Short mmCIF file of C-alpha atoms in Angstrom, two decimals:
data_model
loop_
_atom_site.label_atom_id
_atom_site.label_comp_id
_atom_site.label_asym_id
_atom_site.label_seq_id
_atom_site.Cartn_x
_atom_site.Cartn_y
_atom_site.Cartn_z
CA UNK W 1 -8.26 12.24 89.87
CA UNK W 2 -5.58 14.04 87.85
CA UNK W 3 -5.18 17.75 88.56
CA UNK W 4 -5.85 18.75 84.95
CA UNK W 5 -9.28 17.11 85.21
CA UNK W 6 -10.14 19.01 88.39
CA UNK W 7 -8.95 22.25 86.80
CA UNK W 8 -11.06 21.53 83.71
CA UNK W 9 -14.23 20.81 85.69
CA UNK W 10 -13.82 24.05 87.62
CA UNK W 11 -13.19 25.89 84.35
CA UNK W 12 -16.40 24.43 82.89
CA UNK W 13 -18.58 25.83 85.66
CA UNK W 14 -16.73 29.15 85.93
CA UNK W 15 -17.16 29.70 82.18
CA UNK W 16 -20.84 28.80 82.34
CA UNK W 17 -20.21 25.97 79.89
CA UNK W 18 -21.53 23.34 82.31
CA UNK W 19 -24.89 24.35 83.74
CA UNK W 20 -27.18 22.65 86.22
CA UNK W 21 -30.96 23.02 86.16
CA UNK W 22 -33.53 21.70 83.69
CA UNK W 23 -32.60 21.37 80.02
CA UNK W 24 -34.43 19.73 77.12
CA UNK W 25 -31.92 17.95 74.90
CA UNK W 26 -32.19 17.30 71.14
CA UNK W 27 -33.18 13.74 72.01
CA UNK W 28 -36.20 15.08 73.91
CA UNK W 29 -34.76 14.03 77.25
CA UNK W 30 -35.03 16.53 80.09
CA UNK W 31 -31.60 16.58 81.75
CA UNK W 32 -30.44 18.23 85.00
CA UNK W 33 -27.19 19.39 83.39
CA UNK W 34 -26.02 20.71 80.04
CA UNK W 35 -22.60 21.22 78.45
CA UNK W 36 -21.93 23.85 75.79
CA UNK W 37 -18.30 24.45 74.81
CA UNK W 38 -19.50 27.40 72.75
CA UNK W 39 -19.29 29.35 76.02
CA UNK W 40 -15.50 29.41 75.65
CA UNK W 41 -15.44 32.49 73.43
CA UNK W 42 -12.69 34.61 75.01
CA UNK W 43 -8.99 34.10 74.42
CA UNK W 44 -8.37 33.13 78.05
CA UNK W 45 -11.23 30.63 78.20
CA UNK W 46 -10.44 29.09 74.81
CA UNK W 47 -6.80 28.67 75.83
CA UNK W 48 -7.92 26.93 79.04
CA UNK W 49 -10.21 24.63 77.08
CA UNK W 50 -7.51 23.84 74.53
CA UNK W 51 -5.02 23.13 77.33
CA UNK W 52 -7.40 20.52 78.75
CA UNK W 53 -7.78 18.87 75.33
CA UNK W 54 -4.00 18.96 74.86
CA UNK W 55 -3.32 17.43 78.29
CA UNK W 56 -5.89 14.69 77.72
CA UNK W 57 -4.48 13.99 74.24
CA UNK W 58 -1.00 13.58 75.71
CA UNK W 59 -2.32 11.50 78.62
CA UNK W 60 -4.00 8.88 76.40
CA UNK W 61 -0.75 8.44 74.49
CA UNK W 62 -2.17 7.96 71.00
CA UNK W 63 0.24 9.03 68.28
CA UNK W 64 -1.37 11.21 65.62
CA UNK W 65 -0.17 13.67 63.00
CA UNK W 66 -3.39 15.66 62.63
CA UNK W 67 -6.08 16.79 65.05
CA UNK W 68 -9.40 17.09 63.23
CA UNK W 69 -12.25 19.28 64.43
CA UNK W 70 -15.70 18.85 62.84
CA UNK W 71 -17.46 22.08 61.83
CA UNK W 72 -18.50 24.22 63.50
CA UNK W 73 -17.54 23.85 67.18
CA UNK W 74 -14.58 21.64 66.32
CA UNK W 75 -12.93 24.34 64.22
CA UNK W 76 -11.63 26.56 67.06
CA UNK W 77 -11.03 23.45 69.19
CA UNK W 78 -8.65 21.88 66.67
CA UNK W 79 -6.78 25.11 65.92
CA UNK W 80 -6.40 26.14 69.56
CA UNK W 81 -5.40 22.64 70.70
CA UNK W 82 -2.52 22.28 68.24
CA UNK W 83 -1.36 25.81 69.15
CA UNK W 84 -1.30 24.90 72.87
CA UNK W 85 0.43 21.57 72.16
CA UNK W 86 3.19 23.45 70.35
CA UNK W 87 3.55 26.46 72.66
CA UNK W 88 3.13 24.79 76.05
CA UNK W 89 4.08 21.15 75.48
CA UNK W 90 6.56 21.32 72.55
CA UNK W 91 4.47 18.76 70.65
CA UNK W 92 3.99 19.43 66.94
CA UNK W 93 0.67 18.26 65.52
CA UNK W 94 -1.21 19.72 62.54
CA UNK W 95 -4.87 20.70 62.41
CA UNK W 96 -7.63 20.07 59.89
CA UNK W 97 -11.34 20.82 59.81
CA UNK W 98 -14.19 20.58 57.34
CA UNK W 99 -16.36 23.20 55.73
CA UNK W 100 -20.09 22.65 55.86
CA UNK W 101 -20.25 23.41 52.13
CA UNK W 102 -17.49 22.84 49.57
CA UNK W 103 -16.07 25.94 47.85
CA UNK W 104 -17.05 26.41 44.21
CA UNK W 105 -13.90 28.38 43.38
CA UNK W 106 -10.15 28.20 43.98
CA UNK W 107 -9.26 25.08 45.94
CA UNK W 108 -12.56 23.26 45.78
CA UNK W 109 -11.86 21.22 48.88
CA UNK W 110 -14.23 20.41 51.71
CA UNK W 111 -11.28 20.39 54.13
CA UNK W 112 -9.10 23.19 55.49
CA UNK W 113 -5.65 22.66 57.01
CA UNK W 114 -3.31 19.70 56.78
CA UNK W 115 -3.69 17.48 53.69
CA UNK W 116 -4.99 13.99 54.44
CA UNK W 117 -4.26 10.66 52.77
CA UNK W 118 -4.56 6.97 53.61
CA UNK W 119 -1.36 7.05 55.66
CA UNK W 120 -2.30 10.07 57.79
CA UNK W 121 -3.07 9.31 61.44
CA UNK W 122 -5.96 11.54 62.49
CA UNK W 123 -7.30 12.18 65.99
CA UNK W 124 -10.83 13.63 66.22
CA UNK W 125 -11.88 16.10 68.90
CA UNK W 126 -15.45 17.16 69.68
CA UNK W 127 -17.54 18.31 72.64
CA UNK W 128 -19.85 15.40 73.53
CA UNK W 129 -21.34 12.24 72.05
CA UNK W 130 -25.08 11.88 72.58
CA UNK W 131 -26.53 9.87 69.71
CA UNK W 132 -23.24 9.74 67.76
CA UNK W 133 -24.72 11.39 64.66
CA UNK W 134 -22.01 14.06 64.36
CA UNK W 135 -19.19 11.51 64.66
CA UNK W 136 -20.76 9.30 61.99
CA UNK W 137 -21.04 12.29 59.65
CA UNK W 138 -17.40 13.18 60.30
CA UNK W 139 -16.24 9.62 59.62
CA UNK W 140 -18.05 9.72 56.28
CA UNK W 141 -16.47 13.07 55.37
CA UNK W 142 -12.99 11.72 56.17
CA UNK W 143 -13.62 8.51 54.23
CA UNK W 144 -14.47 10.58 51.15
CA UNK W 145 -11.61 13.07 51.61
CA UNK W 146 -8.31 11.20 51.75
CA UNK W 147 -9.60 8.28 53.83
CA UNK W 148 -7.04 8.78 56.65
CA UNK W 149 -6.53 6.42 59.59
CA UNK W 150 -8.68 7.64 62.51
CA UNK W 151 -6.73 6.57 65.60
CA UNK W 152 -8.91 8.05 68.33
CA UNK W 153 -11.71 10.38 69.36
CA UNK W 154 -11.55 12.80 72.30
CA UNK W 155 -14.63 14.48 73.75
CA UNK W 156 -14.83 17.05 76.53
CA UNK W 157 -17.22 15.08 78.71
CA UNK W 158 -18.63 11.57 78.64
CA UNK W 159 -22.26 11.90 79.76
CA UNK W 160 -22.26 8.14 80.47
CA UNK W 161 -25.67 7.73 78.82
CA UNK W 162 -27.50 5.30 76.61
CA UNK W 163 -28.48 6.43 73.13
CA UNK W 164 -32.06 6.20 71.83
CA UNK W 165 -31.55 2.48 71.17
CA UNK W 166 -30.66 1.88 74.81
CA UNK W 167 -26.97 1.32 74.05
CA UNK W 168 -23.97 3.10 75.58
CA UNK W 169 -23.48 5.88 73.01
CA UNK W 170 -19.69 6.02 73.37
CA UNK W 171 -19.23 2.24 73.22
CA UNK W 172 -21.49 2.10 70.16
CA UNK W 173 -19.14 4.45 68.28
CA UNK W 174 -16.10 2.43 69.39
CA UNK W 175 -17.62 -0.81 68.16
CA UNK W 176 -18.95 0.61 64.89
CA UNK W 177 -15.69 2.24 63.80
CA UNK W 178 -13.15 0.18 65.80
CA UNK W 179 -11.73 3.43 67.20
CA UNK W 180 -11.14 4.23 70.90
CA UNK W 181 -13.15 7.12 72.36
CA UNK W 182 -11.61 9.08 75.22
CA UNK W 183 -12.98 11.93 77.33
CA UNK W 184 -11.28 14.69 79.27
CA UNK W 185 -13.72 13.96 82.11
CA UNK W 186 -16.80 11.82 82.64
CA UNK W 187 -19.97 12.45 84.64
CA UNK W 188 -18.71 10.44 87.63
CA UNK W 189 -15.64 12.68 87.85
CA UNK W 190 -17.74 15.85 87.52
CA UNK W 191 -20.02 14.75 90.35
CA UNK W 192 -17.06 13.77 92.53
CA UNK W 193 -15.33 17.11 91.96
CA UNK W 194 -18.39 19.32 92.50
CA UNK W 195 -20.71 17.57 94.97
CA UNK W 196 -20.96 19.68 98.11
CA UNK W 197 -17.92 21.76 97.16
CA UNK W 198 -17.69 25.46 96.44
CA UNK W 199 -16.23 26.79 93.21
CA UNK W 200 -16.03 30.57 93.10
CA UNK W 201 -18.21 30.77 96.21
CA UNK W 202 -21.01 28.61 94.77
CA UNK W 203 -22.00 24.99 95.29
CA UNK W 204 -23.10 23.65 91.91
CA UNK W 205 -24.12 20.14 93.01
CA UNK W 206 -25.92 20.21 96.35
CA UNK W 207 -28.01 17.40 97.82
CA UNK W 208 -31.09 18.26 95.75
CA UNK W 209 -29.16 18.44 92.47
CA UNK W 210 -27.39 15.20 93.36
CA UNK W 211 -30.81 13.51 93.62
CA UNK W 212 -31.89 14.91 90.24
CA UNK W 213 -28.70 13.64 88.60
CA UNK W 214 -29.12 10.23 90.25
CA UNK W 215 -32.74 10.02 89.04
CA UNK W 216 -31.72 10.95 85.49
CA UNK W 217 -28.97 8.34 85.52
CA UNK W 218 -31.35 5.64 86.73
CA UNK W 219 -33.38 6.25 83.57
CA UNK W 220 -30.69 6.93 80.99
CA UNK W 221 -27.32 6.09 82.52
CA UNK W 222 -25.02 3.22 81.57
#
């Protein structure tokens, strides 16, 4: 496993963004783990998160001119990621994000940042894909605002789960929009990095938690 992935997984648990326990998801499923990138609210943590997105973006090798972050969580992600790409990796990419509501004065645009048109190559970043609802909404927004070429999607973690229709949620998005979906890490990599190992003096995935994750995956995994 690449070092940036290991560093990112350790950052997730240190920041409290990846928690283990019992969590009821929007889908109604009760999961033994939960990811919330909203926990990256300090400058240091946000920079670490953006560095992981930047490294993964460079690793997948997709050429794009604009990184788009869907409101609301995607807003700081897109801005911080392009800043890290420029400052640490000398890679110039623009950012763009959407407002939840269009302005009724001044520039009455739904989008903020780089202008988009049919020739613009856009790369989406988000936290996770569960049912794919947020990605579908974003695709519709982009279609109606410049209709750029979406060349890829990058999420923080692939939960490796089926959606409510029993289909791999990530593959469903790829097939529907003919766009590759990448992740910084997936659940297999998280388990491999944390099972029985201490991070900051704590073991996050012990034998009991490993069983809970395995049971959850038997029911909902792909």
